[in-house]
């Protein structure tokens, strides 16, 4: 099967620990567990080489099945999973990590993330220490966080001296997170955008429609291209084969400076997902 898998043109970014990550990946939040192996198999055939799952998505087994049956070597596919809020704390983190590997059917992952800081639980620093130990053990190549604010990032960095390689955050044209992205840039943290298409909603914006028409592209392609040009890692989700393919065709056009400026103006500052200060 590997012979008919197209060679991928996705650029790689180098993380602060020296490891590389593909800049475009495939997210599987809300992909039904029973459909996940098939959907991920289509993504891998299309050329995606990063799959983003989480313990909480209930579909790690399907991801593992698709990777195992893809004909690709393990090192050709970048696998991210995440630690759920109930599993914060040193011992629980270790157990949850083992359980994720078991479900994925893998000996290691490429990136392990703390899914939410869940500040009300008061254990994200201890949890970050546990992730540092997992990285030292070699069973996750990189470690990072998700939904962390500047304050949460500063606290884990101050406590351990270890800067997360990635912060995966809600980010799309209507919620651009400029301050947090600037902090990431200063500290060498890669920005990974979740709900990069605003769950499909931002694509209805007339400016995005205009830019899409000007380039002969779809609104989704314009939004994903904007992310890539900002330097974000981007992980769109779709269960629709034609959209999975459409979201991968981003490497043969470019948005101009003026077009990037027009998209910069679409920020409303309103998130669509939960507030990390309250969630978990
Ligand atoms: P997205 O912004 O990726 O949007 C997904 C929605 O857009 C789906 O309804 C999909 O429909 C639709 N869509 C996809 N492509 C197109 C297209 N080309 N044209 C029109 N509609 C399209 O939202 P997600 O919330 O899924 O985010 C992506 C990934 O980010 C997740 O899968 C997950 O991996 C990660 N994530 C992480 C979170 C975190 O807390 N760390 C939180 C949320 C997401 P359909 O599937 O029906 O084709």
CSV table of C-alpha atoms and ligand atoms in Angstrom, one decimal:
chain,number,residue,atom,x,y,z
A,1,UNK,CA,0.0,0.0,0.0
A,2,UNK,CA,2.9,2.4,0.8
A,3,UNK,CA,3.8,2.6,-2.9
A,4,UNK,CA,0.6,4.5,-3.8
A,5,UNK,CA,0.7,6.9,-0.9
A,6,UNK,CA,1.7,10.3,-2.3
A,7,UNK,CA,4.9,11.9,-1.1
A,8,UNK,CA,4.0,14.6,1.3
A,9,UNK,CA,4.9,18.3,0.6
A,10,UNK,CA,4.1,19.5,4.1
A,11,UNK,CA,7.0,21.6,5.6
A,12,UNK,CA,8.4,20.6,8.9
A,13,UNK,CA,9.0,23.0,11.8
A,14,UNK,CA,11.8,22.4,14.3
A,15,UNK,CA,10.6,22.5,17.9
A,16,UNK,CA,12.6,23.9,20.8
A,17,UNK,CA,13.8,20.4,21.7
A,18,UNK,CA,15.3,19.9,18.3
A,19,UNK,CA,12.6,17.5,17.0
A,20,UNK,CA,10.6,18.2,13.8
A,21,UNK,CA,6.9,18.4,13.5
A,22,UNK,CA,4.8,18.6,10.2
A,23,UNK,CA,3.2,22.0,10.0
A,24,UNK,CA,-0.1,20.5,8.7
A,25,UNK,CA,-1.9,17.6,10.4
A,26,UNK,CA,-5.2,16.0,10.9
A,27,UNK,CA,-7.4,16.4,14.0
A,28,UNK,CA,-9.9,13.7,15.1
A,29,UNK,CA,-12.0,15.4,17.8
A,30,UNK,CA,-15.6,14.3,17.4
A,31,UNK,CA,-14.7,11.7,14.8
A,32,UNK,CA,-16.9,8.8,16.0
A,33,UNK,CA,-14.7,5.9,17.3
A,34,UNK,CA,-16.2,3.4,14.9
A,35,UNK,CA,-15.3,5.6,11.9
A,36,UNK,CA,-11.9,6.7,13.1
A,37,UNK,CA,-9.7,4.1,11.5
A,38,UNK,CA,-11.3,4.7,8.1
A,39,UNK,CA,-11.2,8.4,8.3
A,40,UNK,CA,-7.6,8.5,9.4
A,41,UNK,CA,-6.7,5.9,6.7
A,42,UNK,CA,-8.0,8.4,4.1
A,43,UNK,CA,-6.0,11.2,5.7
A,44,UNK,CA,-2.8,9.2,5.5
A,45,UNK,CA,-3.5,8.2,1.9
A,46,UNK,CA,-4.1,11.9,1.1
A,47,UNK,CA,-0.6,12.7,2.5
A,48,UNK,CA,-1.2,13.9,6.1
A,49,UNK,CA,1.6,12.7,8.4
A,50,UNK,CA,0.4,14.1,11.7
A,51,UNK,CA,-2.6,12.8,13.6
A,52,UNK,CA,-3.9,14.7,16.6
A,53,UNK,CA,-6.0,12.6,19.1
A,54,UNK,CA,-6.6,12.6,22.8
A,55,UNK,CA,-7.6,10.2,25.5
A,56,UNK,CA,-10.8,12.2,25.9
A,57,UNK,CA,-11.8,11.7,22.2
A,58,UNK,CA,-12.3,8.0,22.8
A,59,UNK,CA,-10.8,7.2,19.4
A,60,UNK,CA,-7.1,6.5,20.0
A,61,UNK,CA,-7.6,2.8,19.1
A,62,UNK,CA,-8.9,3.8,15.7
A,63,UNK,CA,-5.9,6.1,15.1
A,64,UNK,CA,-3.6,3.2,16.1
A,65,UNK,CA,-5.4,0.8,13.8
A,66,UNK,CA,-5.1,3.2,10.8
A,67,UNK,CA,-1.4,3.8,11.5
A,68,UNK,CA,-0.7,0.1,11.8
A,69,UNK,CA,-2.5,-0.7,8.6
A,70,UNK,CA,-1.2,2.2,6.5
A,71,UNK,CA,1.9,0.6,5.2
A,72,UNK,CA,3.9,3.5,6.5
A,73,UNK,CA,6.8,3.0,8.9
A,74,UNK,CA,6.1,4.2,12.4
A,75,UNK,CA,8.6,7.0,12.1
A,76,UNK,CA,6.8,8.4,9.0
A,77,UNK,CA,3.7,9.3,11.1
A,78,UNK,CA,3.7,11.9,13.8
A,79,UNK,CA,1.2,10.9,16.6
A,80,UNK,CA,0.0,13.4,19.2
A,81,UNK,CA,-2.2,12.5,22.1
A,82,UNK,CA,-3.3,14.3,25.3
A,83,UNK,CA,-3.8,13.8,29.0
A,84,UNK,CA,-7.3,14.4,30.2
A,85,UNK,CA,-8.1,16.7,33.2
A,86,UNK,CA,-9.2,13.8,35.6
A,87,UNK,CA,-5.7,12.4,35.3
A,88,UNK,CA,-3.6,15.4,36.5
A,89,UNK,CA,-1.1,14.4,39.2
A,90,UNK,CA,2.2,12.5,38.9
A,91,UNK,CA,1.0,8.9,39.4
A,92,UNK,CA,-2.3,9.3,37.4
A,93,UNK,CA,-0.4,10.9,34.5
A,94,UNK,CA,1.9,7.9,34.3
A,95,UNK,CA,-1.0,5.5,34.3
A,96,UNK,CA,-3.0,7.6,31.8
A,97,UNK,CA,0.0,7.8,29.4
A,98,UNK,CA,0.5,4.0,29.5
A,99,UNK,CA,-3.3,3.5,28.9
A,100,UNK,CA,-3.0,5.8,25.8
A,101,UNK,CA,-0.1,3.9,24.4
A,102,UNK,CA,-2.0,0.7,25.0
A,103,UNK,CA,-5.0,2.0,23.1
A,104,UNK,CA,-2.9,3.4,20.3
A,105,UNK,CA,-1.0,0.1,20.1
A,106,UNK,CA,2.3,2.1,20.0
A,107,UNK,CA,5.5,1.9,22.0
A,108,UNK,CA,5.9,5.7,22.0
A,109,UNK,CA,4.3,8.9,20.8
A,110,UNK,CA,5.8,11.9,19.1
A,111,UNK,CA,4.0,14.5,21.3
A,112,UNK,CA,2.2,14.3,24.6
A,113,UNK,CA,0.1,17.3,25.7
A,114,UNK,CA,-1.6,18.3,28.9
A,115,UNK,CA,-5.1,18.9,27.4
A,116,UNK,CA,-6.2,21.7,29.7
A,117,UNK,CA,-4.5,23.5,32.6
A,118,UNK,CA,-7.6,22.9,34.8
A,119,UNK,CA,-6.4,25.6,37.2
A,120,UNK,CA,-9.2,24.8,39.7
A,121,UNK,CA,-7.6,21.4,40.3
A,122,UNK,CA,-4.2,23.1,41.1
A,123,UNK,CA,-2.1,20.2,39.7
A,124,UNK,CA,-0.8,21.3,36.3
A,125,UNK,CA,2.7,22.0,37.6
A,126,UNK,CA,3.0,18.5,39.1
A,127,UNK,CA,1.5,17.1,35.9
A,128,UNK,CA,4.1,19.0,33.8
A,129,UNK,CA,6.9,17.5,36.0
A,130,UNK,CA,5.4,14.1,35.2
A,131,UNK,CA,5.5,14.9,31.5
A,132,UNK,CA,9.2,15.9,31.8
A,133,UNK,CA,9.9,12.5,33.3
A,134,UNK,CA,8.0,10.8,30.4
A,135,UNK,CA,10.2,12.7,27.9
A,136,UNK,CA,13.3,11.7,29.8
A,137,UNK,CA,12.1,8.1,29.6
A,138,UNK,CA,12.1,8.4,25.7
A,139,UNK,CA,8.5,7.2,25.4
A,140,UNK,CA,7.3,10.6,24.1
A,141,UNK,CA,9.7,12.4,21.9
A,142,UNK,CA,8.3,15.9,22.7
A,143,UNK,CA,6.1,17.3,25.4
A,144,UNK,CA,3.8,20.3,25.4
A,145,UNK,CA,0.6,21.8,26.7
A,146,UNK,CA,-2.8,22.9,25.4
A,147,UNK,CA,-5.0,25.7,26.3
A,148,UNK,CA,-2.4,27.3,28.6
A,149,UNK,CA,-2.4,31.0,29.1
A,150,UNK,CA,0.8,33.1,29.5
A,151,UNK,CA,0.5,32.8,33.3
A,152,UNK,CA,0.2,29.0,33.2
A,153,UNK,CA,3.2,28.8,30.8
A,154,UNK,CA,5.3,31.0,33.0
A,155,UNK,CA,4.5,28.9,36.1
A,156,UNK,CA,5.5,25.6,34.6
A,157,UNK,CA,8.6,27.1,33.0
A,158,UNK,CA,9.6,28.7,36.4
A,159,UNK,CA,9.0,25.5,38.3
A,160,UNK,CA,10.9,23.1,36.0
A,161,UNK,CA,13.1,25.2,33.6
A,162,UNK,CA,11.5,23.1,30.8
A,163,UNK,CA,9.8,25.2,28.1
A,164,UNK,CA,6.8,23.3,26.5
A,165,UNK,CA,7.6,22.5,22.9
A,166,UNK,CA,4.0,23.3,21.8
A,167,UNK,CA,1.0,25.1,23.1
A,168,UNK,CA,-2.2,23.9,21.2
A,169,UNK,CA,-4.7,26.7,21.5
A,170,UNK,CA,-8.0,27.8,19.9
A,171,UNK,CA,-7.0,30.0,17.0
A,172,UNK,CA,-8.8,31.0,13.8
A,173,UNK,CA,-9.4,34.3,12.0
A,174,UNK,CA,-12.1,35.5,14.5
A,175,UNK,CA,-9.9,34.6,17.5
A,176,UNK,CA,-6.3,35.3,16.7
A,177,UNK,CA,-4.6,35.2,20.2
A,178,UNK,CA,-1.9,37.8,19.2
A,179,UNK,CA,-0.6,38.3,22.8
A,180,UNK,CA,-0.2,34.6,23.4
A,181,UNK,CA,1.4,34.0,20.0
A,182,UNK,CA,3.9,36.8,20.8
A,183,UNK,CA,4.8,35.2,24.1
A,184,UNK,CA,5.2,31.8,22.3
A,185,UNK,CA,7.6,33.5,19.8
A,186,UNK,CA,9.7,35.1,22.6
A,187,UNK,CA,10.0,31.8,24.5
A,188,UNK,CA,10.4,29.4,21.5
A,189,UNK,CA,7.1,27.6,21.9
A,190,UNK,CA,5.4,26.4,18.7
A,191,UNK,CA,1.8,27.6,18.3
A,192,UNK,CA,-0.6,24.8,17.2
A,193,UNK,CA,-4.1,26.0,16.2
A,194,UNK,CA,-7.1,24.0,17.2
A,195,UNK,CA,-10.5,24.6,15.6
A,196,UNK,CA,-8.4,26.3,12.8
A,197,UNK,CA,-11.6,26.7,10.7
A,198,UNK,CA,-13.6,28.0,13.6
A,199,UNK,CA,-15.5,24.7,13.4
A,200,UNK,CA,-16.4,25.6,9.9
A,201,UNK,CA,-18.1,28.9,10.8
A,202,UNK,CA,-15.4,31.4,9.9
A,203,UNK,CA,-15.5,30.3,6.3
A,204,UNK,CA,-18.8,32.1,5.8
A,205,UNK,CA,-17.1,35.5,6.3
A,206,UNK,CA,-17.4,37.7,3.1
A,207,UNK,CA,-13.8,38.7,3.2
A,208,UNK,CA,-12.7,35.1,3.2
A,209,UNK,CA,-15.1,34.4,0.4
A,210,UNK,CA,-13.6,37.3,-1.6
A,211,UNK,CA,-10.0,36.0,-1.2
A,212,UNK,CA,-11.1,32.5,-2.0
A,213,UNK,CA,-12.7,33.7,-5.3
A,214,UNK,CA,-9.6,35.8,-6.1
A,215,UNK,CA,-7.3,32.8,-5.8
A,216,UNK,CA,-9.7,30.2,-7.3
A,217,UNK,CA,-9.6,28.4,-3.9
A,218,UNK,CA,-12.1,27.5,-1.2
A,219,UNK,CA,-12.7,29.5,2.0
A,220,UNK,CA,-11.2,26.6,4.0
A,221,UNK,CA,-8.0,26.6,1.9
A,222,UNK,CA,-7.6,30.4,2.4
A,223,UNK,CA,-8.0,30.1,6.2
A,224,UNK,CA,-5.6,27.2,6.4
A,225,UNK,CA,-3.1,29.0,4.2
A,226,UNK,CA,-3.3,32.0,6.5
A,227,UNK,CA,-2.4,29.8,9.4
A,228,UNK,CA,0.6,28.3,7.6
A,229,UNK,CA,1.9,31.8,6.6
A,230,UNK,CA,1.6,32.9,10.3
A,231,UNK,CA,3.8,29.9,11.2
A,232,UNK,CA,1.1,28.0,13.0
A,233,UNK,CA,0.9,24.2,13.1
A,234,UNK,CA,-2.6,23.5,11.9
A,235,UNK,CA,-4.8,20.4,12.4
A,236,UNK,CA,-8.2,20.7,10.6
A,237,UNK,CA,-10.7,17.9,11.2
A,238,UNK,CA,-13.1,16.5,8.6
A,239,UNK,CA,-14.9,13.2,8.2
A,240,UNK,CA,-15.7,14.1,4.5
A,241,UNK,CA,-13.2,12.6,2.1
A,242,UNK,CA,-13.4,15.5,-0.4
A,243,UNK,CA,-12.8,18.0,2.4
A,244,UNK,CA,-9.9,16.0,3.8
A,245,UNK,CA,-8.3,16.3,0.4
A,246,UNK,CA,-9.2,19.9,-0.1
A,247,UNK,CA,-7.7,20.9,3.3
A,248,UNK,CA,-4.4,19.3,2.2
A,249,UNK,CA,-4.1,21.3,-1.1
A,250,UNK,CA,-2.4,24.4,0.4
A,251,UNK,CA,1.1,24.4,-1.1
A,252,UNK,CA,0.6,25.8,-4.5
A,253,UNK,CA,-0.7,29.3,-3.8
A,254,UNK,CA,0.2,32.2,-1.4
A,255,UNK,CA,-1.7,35.0,0.2
A,256,UNK,CA,-0.2,38.5,-0.3
A,257,UNK,CA,0.7,40.9,2.5
A,258,UNK,CA,-2.4,43.0,1.9
A,259,UNK,CA,-4.6,39.9,2.0
A,260,UNK,CA,-2.9,38.8,5.3
A,261,UNK,CA,-3.6,42.3,6.6
A,262,UNK,CA,-7.3,42.0,5.7
A,263,UNK,CA,-7.5,38.7,7.5
A,264,UNK,CA,-5.8,40.2,10.6
A,265,UNK,CA,-8.7,42.6,10.9
A,266,UNK,CA,-11.3,39.8,11.3
A,267,UNK,CA,-10.3,39.2,14.9
A,268,UNK,CA,-13.4,39.6,17.2
A,269,UNK,CA,-11.6,38.4,20.4
A,270,UNK,CA,-14.5,36.0,21.0
A,271,UNK,CA,-13.6,32.3,21.5
A,272,UNK,CA,-16.0,29.5,20.5
A,273,UNK,CA,-14.6,26.9,22.9
A,274,UNK,CA,-14.3,26.9,26.7
A,275,UNK,CA,-12.3,29.5,28.7
A,276,UNK,CA,-9.1,27.8,30.0
A,277,UNK,CA,-9.4,29.8,33.3
A,278,UNK,CA,-12.7,28.1,34.1
A,279,UNK,CA,-12.7,24.7,32.3
A,280,UNK,CA,-11.8,21.4,33.8
B,1,LIG,P1,-12.2,22.7,12.8
B,1,LIG,O1,-12.0,24.1,12.8
B,1,LIG,O2,-11.1,21.8,12.2
B,1,LIG,O3,-13.5,22.4,12.0
B,1,LIG,C1,-14.1,21.2,11.8
B,1,LIG,C2,-15.5,21.4,11.1
B,1,LIG,O4,-15.3,22.0,9.9
B,1,LIG,C3,-16.2,20.1,10.9
B,1,LIG,O5,-17.6,20.4,11.1
B,1,LIG,C4,-16.0,19.8,9.4
B,1,LIG,O6,-17.1,19.1,8.8
B,1,LIG,C5,-15.9,21.2,8.8
B,1,LIG,N1,-14.9,21.3,7.7
B,1,LIG,C6,-13.7,20.8,7.6
B,1,LIG,N2,-13.1,21.1,6.5
B,1,LIG,C7,-14.0,21.8,5.7
B,1,LIG,C8,-14.0,22.3,4.4
B,1,LIG,N3,-13.0,22.2,3.6
B,1,LIG,N4,-15.1,23.0,4.0
B,1,LIG,C9,-16.2,23.1,4.9
B,1,LIG,N5,-16.3,22.6,6.1
B,1,LIG,C10,-15.2,21.9,6.5
B,1,LIG,O7,-12.6,22.2,14.2
B,1,LIG,P2,-12.2,21.1,15.3
B,1,LIG,O8,-12.8,21.6,16.6
B,1,LIG,O9,-12.4,19.8,14.9
B,1,LIG,O10,-10.6,21.3,15.5
B,1,LIG,C11,-9.6,20.6,14.7
B,1,LIG,C12,-8.8,19.7,15.7
B,1,LIG,O11,-8.2,20.5,16.7
B,1,LIG,C13,-9.7,18.7,16.4
B,1,LIG,O12,-10.1,17.6,15.6
B,1,LIG,C14,-8.7,18.3,17.5
B,1,LIG,O13,-7.7,17.4,17.0
B,1,LIG,C15,-8.1,19.7,17.9
B,1,LIG,N6,-8.9,20.3,19.0
B,1,LIG,C16,-8.2,20.4,20.2
B,1,LIG,C17,-8.8,21.0,21.3
B,1,LIG,C18,-8.0,21.2,22.5
B,1,LIG,O14,-8.6,21.5,23.6
B,1,LIG,N7,-6.7,20.9,22.5
B,1,LIG,C19,-10.2,21.5,21.2
B,1,LIG,C20,-10.8,21.3,19.9
B,1,LIG,C21,-10.1,20.8,18.9
B,1,LIG,P3,-17.1,17.5,8.5
B,1,LIG,O15,-16.2,16.8,9.5
B,1,LIG,O16,-18.5,17.2,8.6
B,1,LIG,O17,-16.5,17.4,7.1
